[in-house]
mmCIF file of C-alpha atoms in Angstrom:
data_model
loop_
_atom_site.group_PDB
_atom_site.id
_atom_site.type_symbol
_atom_site.label_atom_id
_atom_site.label_comp_id
_atom_site.label_asym_id
_atom_site.label_seq_id
_atom_site.Cartn_x
_atom_site.Cartn_y
_atom_site.Cartn_z
ATOM 1 C CA MET I 342 7.594 -22.945 -41.800
ATOM 2 C CA PHE I 343 10.475 -24.798 -42.788
ATOM 3 C CA GLY I 344 11.895 -25.783 -39.342
ATOM 4 C CA PHE I 345 15.329 -24.652 -40.332
ATOM 5 C CA SER I 346 17.752 -22.170 -38.275
ATOM 6 C CA LEU I 347 21.190 -21.179 -39.104
ATOM 7 C CA ARG I 348 23.932 -22.976 -37.223
ATOM 8 C CA PRO I 349 27.405 -21.498 -38.145
ATOM 9 C CA ARG I 350 29.783 -24.280 -38.721
ATOM 10 C CA GLN I 351 33.146 -24.593 -37.285
ATOM 11 C CA LYS I 352 35.416 -22.427 -39.359
ATOM 12 C CA LYS I 353 38.486 -23.429 -40.621
ATOM 13 C CA PRO I 354 41.227 -20.819 -40.396
ATOM 14 C CA ALA I 355 42.072 -20.974 -44.042
ATOM 15 C CA GLN I 356 38.586 -20.052 -44.791
ATOM 16 C CA VAL I 357 38.097 -17.399 -42.142
ATOM 17 C CA ALA I 358 39.502 -14.452 -44.614
ATOM 18 C CA LYS I 359 36.665 -14.716 -47.256
ATOM 19 C CA ASP I 360 33.531 -13.503 -46.727
ATOM 20 C CA ARG I 361 30.585 -16.291 -47.698
ATOM 21 C CA LEU I 362 26.763 -16.021 -48.678
ATOM 22 C CA GLN I 363 24.404 -18.835 -48.467
ATOM 23 C CA VAL I 364 20.940 -18.247 -49.774
ATOM 24 C CA LEU I 365 18.381 -20.501 -49.529
ATOM 25 C CA LEU I 366 15.098 -20.938 -51.233
ATOM 26 C CA ALA I 367 12.267 -23.210 -50.923
ATOM 27 C CA HIS I 368 8.938 -23.755 -52.452
ATOM 28 C CA GLU I 369 6.587 -25.764 -50.545
ATOM 29 C CA ARG I 370 3.444 -25.884 -53.079
ATOM 30 C CA GLY I 371 -0.068 -26.237 -51.708
ATOM 31 C CA ARG I 372 -1.675 -29.324 -52.004
ATOM 32 C CA GLY I 373 -3.896 -29.257 -55.335
ATOM 33 C CA ALA I 374 -2.134 -25.926 -56.077
ATOM 34 C CA ASP I 375 -0.768 -25.269 -60.057
ATOM 35 C CA THR I 376 1.816 -23.183 -59.442
ATOM 36 C CA ALA I 377 4.634 -23.498 -61.494
ATOM 37 C CA ASP I 378 7.997 -24.348 -60.397
ATOM 38 C CA PHE I 379 10.067 -20.948 -60.701
ATOM 39 C CA LEU I 380 12.805 -21.754 -58.835
ATOM 40 C CA PRO I 381 14.915 -22.279 -61.789
ATOM 41 C CA GLN I 382 14.517 -18.860 -63.066
ATOM 42 C CA LEU I 383 14.859 -17.277 -59.961
ATOM 43 C CA GLN I 384 18.140 -18.641 -59.400
ATOM 44 C CA ASN I 385 19.383 -16.448 -62.075
ATOM 45 C CA ASP I 386 17.924 -13.630 -60.928
ATOM 46 C CA VAL I 387 19.088 -13.800 -57.364
ATOM 47 C CA ILE I 388 22.548 -13.990 -58.548
ATOM 48 C CA ALA I 389 22.009 -10.933 -60.797
ATOM 49 C CA VAL I 390 20.883 -9.465 -57.517
ATOM 50 C CA ILE I 391 23.667 -10.159 -55.493
ATOM 51 C CA ARG I 392 26.298 -8.808 -58.091
ATOM 52 C CA LYS I 393 24.558 -5.295 -57.874
ATOM 53 C CA TYR I 394 26.211 -5.485 -54.135
ATOM 54 C CA VAL I 395 29.345 -7.304 -54.595
ATOM 55 C CA GLN I 396 32.044 -8.835 -57.371
ATOM 56 C CA VAL I 397 31.473 -12.250 -57.544
ATOM 57 C CA ALA I 398 33.065 -14.825 -59.933
ATOM 58 C CA ASP I 399 31.311 -17.904 -61.440
ATOM 59 C CA ASP I 400 34.200 -20.209 -60.053
ATOM 60 C CA ASP I 401 32.940 -18.919 -56.603
ATOM 61 C CA VAL I 402 29.361 -19.806 -56.875
ATOM 62 C CA ASP I 403 27.816 -23.631 -56.174
ATOM 63 C CA ILE I 404 24.562 -24.329 -56.664
ATOM 64 C CA ARG I 405 22.376 -27.158 -55.483
ATOM 65 C CA MET I 406 18.520 -27.678 -56.469
ATOM 66 C CA GLU I 407 15.844 -30.498 -54.985
ATOM 67 C CA ARG I 408 12.790 -30.889 -56.902
ATOM 68 C CA GLY I 409 10.143 -33.199 -55.061
ATOM 69 C CA ASP I 410 6.379 -33.173 -55.682
ATOM 70 C CA GLU I 411 5.586 -30.689 -52.628
ATOM 71 C CA ILE I 412 8.834 -29.052 -51.871
ATOM 72 C CA SER I 413 11.574 -27.846 -54.399
ATOM 73 C CA SER I 414 14.698 -26.407 -52.684
ATOM 74 C CA LEU I 415 17.749 -24.166 -54.122
ATOM 75 C CA GLU I 416 20.859 -23.688 -51.994
ATOM 76 C CA ILE I 417 23.517 -21.319 -53.121
ATOM 77 C CA ASN I 418 26.601 -21.094 -51.768
ATOM 78 C CA ILE I 419 28.530 -17.980 -52.884
ATOM 79 C CA GLU I 420 32.601 -17.015 -51.620
ATOM 80 C CA ILE I 421 33.149 -13.521 -51.948
ATOM 81 C CA PRO I 422 37.121 -12.339 -52.067
ATOM 82 C CA ALA I 423 37.423 -9.987 -48.930
ATOM 83 C CA GLU I 424 38.593 -6.754 -50.242
ATOM 84 C CA ALA I 425 36.674 -3.530 -50.680
ATOM 85 C CA PRO I 426 33.127 -4.774 -51.991
ATOM 86 C CA LYS I 427 31.278 -3.016 -55.346
ATOM 87 C CA LYS I 428 30.243 0.483 -54.914
ATOM 88 C CA GLN I 429 26.738 0.369 -53.405
ATOM 89 C CA ALA I 430 24.232 -0.013 -55.792
ATOM 90 C CA ALA I 431 22.448 3.125 -56.890
ATOM 91 C CA ARG I 432 18.907 2.954 -55.613
ATOM 92 C CA SER I 433 17.104 2.315 -58.698
ATOM 93 C CA MET E 1045 28.267 -24.097 -44.694
ATOM 94 C CA PHE E 1046 25.981 -22.852 -42.431
ATOM 95 C CA GLY E 1047 24.879 -26.475 -41.626
ATOM 96 C CA PHE E 1048 20.964 -26.086 -42.265
ATOM 97 C CA SER E 1049 19.145 -28.373 -44.201
ATOM 98 C CA LEU E 1050 15.054 -27.965 -44.681
ATOM 99 C CA ARG E 1051 13.124 -30.117 -42.874
ATOM 100 C CA PRO E 1052 9.206 -29.219 -43.751
ATOM 101 C CA ARG E 1053 7.223 -29.077 -40.345
ATOM 102 C CA GLN E 1054 3.812 -31.297 -40.199
ATOM 103 C CA LYS E 1055 1.133 -29.230 -42.535
ATOM 104 C CA LYS E 1056 -2.230 -28.519 -40.767
ATOM 105 C CA PRO E 1057 -4.870 -28.965 -43.154
ATOM 106 C CA ALA E 1058 -5.837 -25.085 -43.357
ATOM 107 C CA GLN E 1059 -2.854 -24.151 -44.538
ATOM 108 C CA VAL E 1060 -2.449 -26.568 -47.105
ATOM 109 C CA ALA E 1061 -4.365 -24.651 -50.230
ATOM 110 C CA LYS E 1062 -1.361 -21.910 -50.013
ATOM 111 C CA ASP E 1063 1.966 -22.124 -51.454
ATOM 112 C CA ARG E 1064 4.743 -21.147 -49.457
ATOM 113 C CA LEU E 1065 8.011 -19.972 -50.043
ATOM 114 C CA GLN E 1066 11.017 -19.320 -47.656
ATOM 115 C CA VAL E 1067 13.940 -17.411 -48.473
ATOM 116 C CA LEU E 1068 16.892 -17.570 -46.048
ATOM 117 C CA LEU E 1069 19.993 -15.188 -46.356
ATOM 118 C CA ALA E 1070 23.227 -15.376 -44.433
ATOM 119 C CA HIS E 1071 26.239 -13.348 -44.873
ATOM 120 C CA GLU E 1072 29.334 -14.494 -42.736
ATOM 121 C CA ARG E 1073 32.188 -12.043 -42.907
ATOM 122 C CA GLY E 1074 35.627 -13.288 -43.104
ATOM 123 C CA ARG E 1075 37.803 -12.029 -39.899
ATOM 124 C CA GLY E 1076 39.257 -8.710 -40.909
ATOM 125 C CA ALA E 1077 37.117 -8.560 -43.660
ATOM 126 C CA ASP E 1078 35.441 -5.251 -44.376
ATOM 127 C CA THR E 1079 32.617 -5.989 -46.541
ATOM 128 C CA ALA E 1080 29.375 -3.629 -45.993
ATOM 129 C CA ASP E 1081 26.020 -5.245 -44.787
ATOM 130 C CA PHE E 1082 24.186 -5.510 -47.832
ATOM 131 C CA LEU E 1083 21.548 -7.814 -46.703
ATOM 132 C CA PRO E 1084 19.103 -4.984 -45.741
ATOM 133 C CA GLN E 1085 19.029 -3.738 -49.494
ATOM 134 C CA LEU E 1086 19.265 -7.311 -51.275
ATOM 135 C CA GLN E 1087 15.981 -7.853 -49.127
ATOM 136 C CA ASN E 1088 13.843 -5.458 -51.175
ATOM 137 C CA ASP E 1089 15.523 -6.465 -54.458
ATOM 138 C CA VAL E 1090 14.981 -10.331 -53.609
ATOM 139 C CA ILE E 1091 10.899 -9.523 -53.138
ATOM 140 C CA ALA E 1092 11.012 -7.810 -56.384
ATOM 141 C CA VAL E 1093 12.316 -10.612 -58.347
ATOM 142 C CA ILE E 1094 10.228 -12.796 -56.543
ATOM 143 C CA ARG E 1095 7.065 -10.686 -57.681
ATOM 144 C CA LYS E 1096 8.288 -11.024 -61.301
ATOM 145 C CA TYR E 1097 6.829 -14.820 -61.253
ATOM 146 C CA VAL E 1098 3.811 -14.770 -58.171
ATOM 147 C CA GLN E 1099 1.831 -11.991 -57.128
ATOM 148 C CA VAL E 1100 2.485 -11.571 -53.836
ATOM 149 C CA ALA E 1101 0.272 -8.928 -51.114
ATOM 150 C CA ASP E 1102 2.585 -6.879 -48.984
ATOM 151 C CA ASP E 1103 0.408 -8.695 -46.143
ATOM 152 C CA ASP E 1104 1.625 -11.794 -46.921
ATOM 153 C CA VAL E 1105 5.577 -11.137 -46.520
ATOM 154 C CA ASP E 1106 7.187 -11.714 -43.383
ATOM 155 C CA ILE E 1107 10.621 -10.559 -42.758
ATOM 156 C CA ARG E 1108 13.296 -11.321 -40.191
ATOM 157 C CA MET E 1109 16.925 -9.883 -39.696
ATOM 158 C CA GLU E 1110 19.511 -10.732 -37.416
ATOM 159 C CA ARG E 1111 23.034 -9.057 -37.493
ATOM 160 C CA GLY E 1112 25.838 -10.295 -35.453
ATOM 161 C CA ASP E 1113 29.452 -8.962 -35.621
ATOM 162 C CA GLU E 1114 30.254 -12.020 -38.042
ATOM 163 C CA ILE E 1115 27.002 -13.132 -39.434
ATOM 164 C CA SER E 1116 23.988 -11.361 -40.909
ATOM 165 C CA SER E 1117 21.031 -13.494 -41.381
ATOM 166 C CA LEU E 1118 17.647 -12.370 -43.458
ATOM 167 C CA GLU E 1119 14.233 -14.933 -43.663
ATOM 168 C CA ILE E 1120 11.810 -14.079 -45.664
ATOM 169 C CA ASN E 1121 8.582 -15.863 -45.340
ATOM 170 C CA ILE E 1122 6.065 -15.366 -48.247
ATOM 171 C CA GLU E 1123 2.343 -16.970 -48.329
ATOM 172 C CA ILE E 1124 1.543 -17.417 -52.057
ATOM 173 C CA PRO E 1125 -2.353 -18.050 -52.960
ATOM 174 C CA ALA E 1126 -2.692 -20.872 -54.772
ATOM 175 C CA GLU E 1127 -4.454 -19.916 -58.245
ATOM 176 C CA ALA E 1128 -2.649 -19.670 -61.069
ATOM 177 C CA PRO E 1129 0.661 -17.862 -61.296
ATOM 178 C CA LYS E 1130 1.135 -14.810 -62.982
ATOM 179 C CA LYS E 1131 2.595 -15.417 -66.808
ATOM 180 C CA GLN E 1132 6.033 -16.660 -66.960
ATOM 181 C CA ALA E 1133 8.636 -13.375 -66.400
ATOM 182 C CA ALA E 1134 9.596 -12.708 -69.882
ATOM 183 C CA ARG E 1135 13.415 -13.378 -70.519
ATOM 184 C CA SER E 1136 15.065 -10.219 -69.976
#
């Protein structure tokens, strides 16, 4: 829909040891639609959900938000220390 | 990091009235990292979080998952009926 696809960049050896998680959210409002821009609240919820699965320090989270008339987009980049993940989140 | 950016496609008039939400998650595992692939569980959690803000019917959710040795990616496309959104989710 938004015409983007993943093209992983060349990895520099120093960056290879860490895992990385990238989250991109794009909200396109239909003409005449009155839907509120909920990406700012969604941002905190998405990070909280990710923390159920991996330990993430605040410094390892980079957030970019762009807000246009028709499209708002949110990009969250997270570096994950590459040791064992947290216990699998219990089925809620 | 994964070198993608949003390029909204040409909107066909018939699709303009609906809002659309696209979520792209990409998990790149560092060489030698042993992190589990948690995207499948994250998928359900992300959709549940989105449902706090907008009503979403199951038929309006399109999910694509790609799993490689180094990178797993998850794409969630959601069509949102363009009337008034749910009451804003209470601050939890």
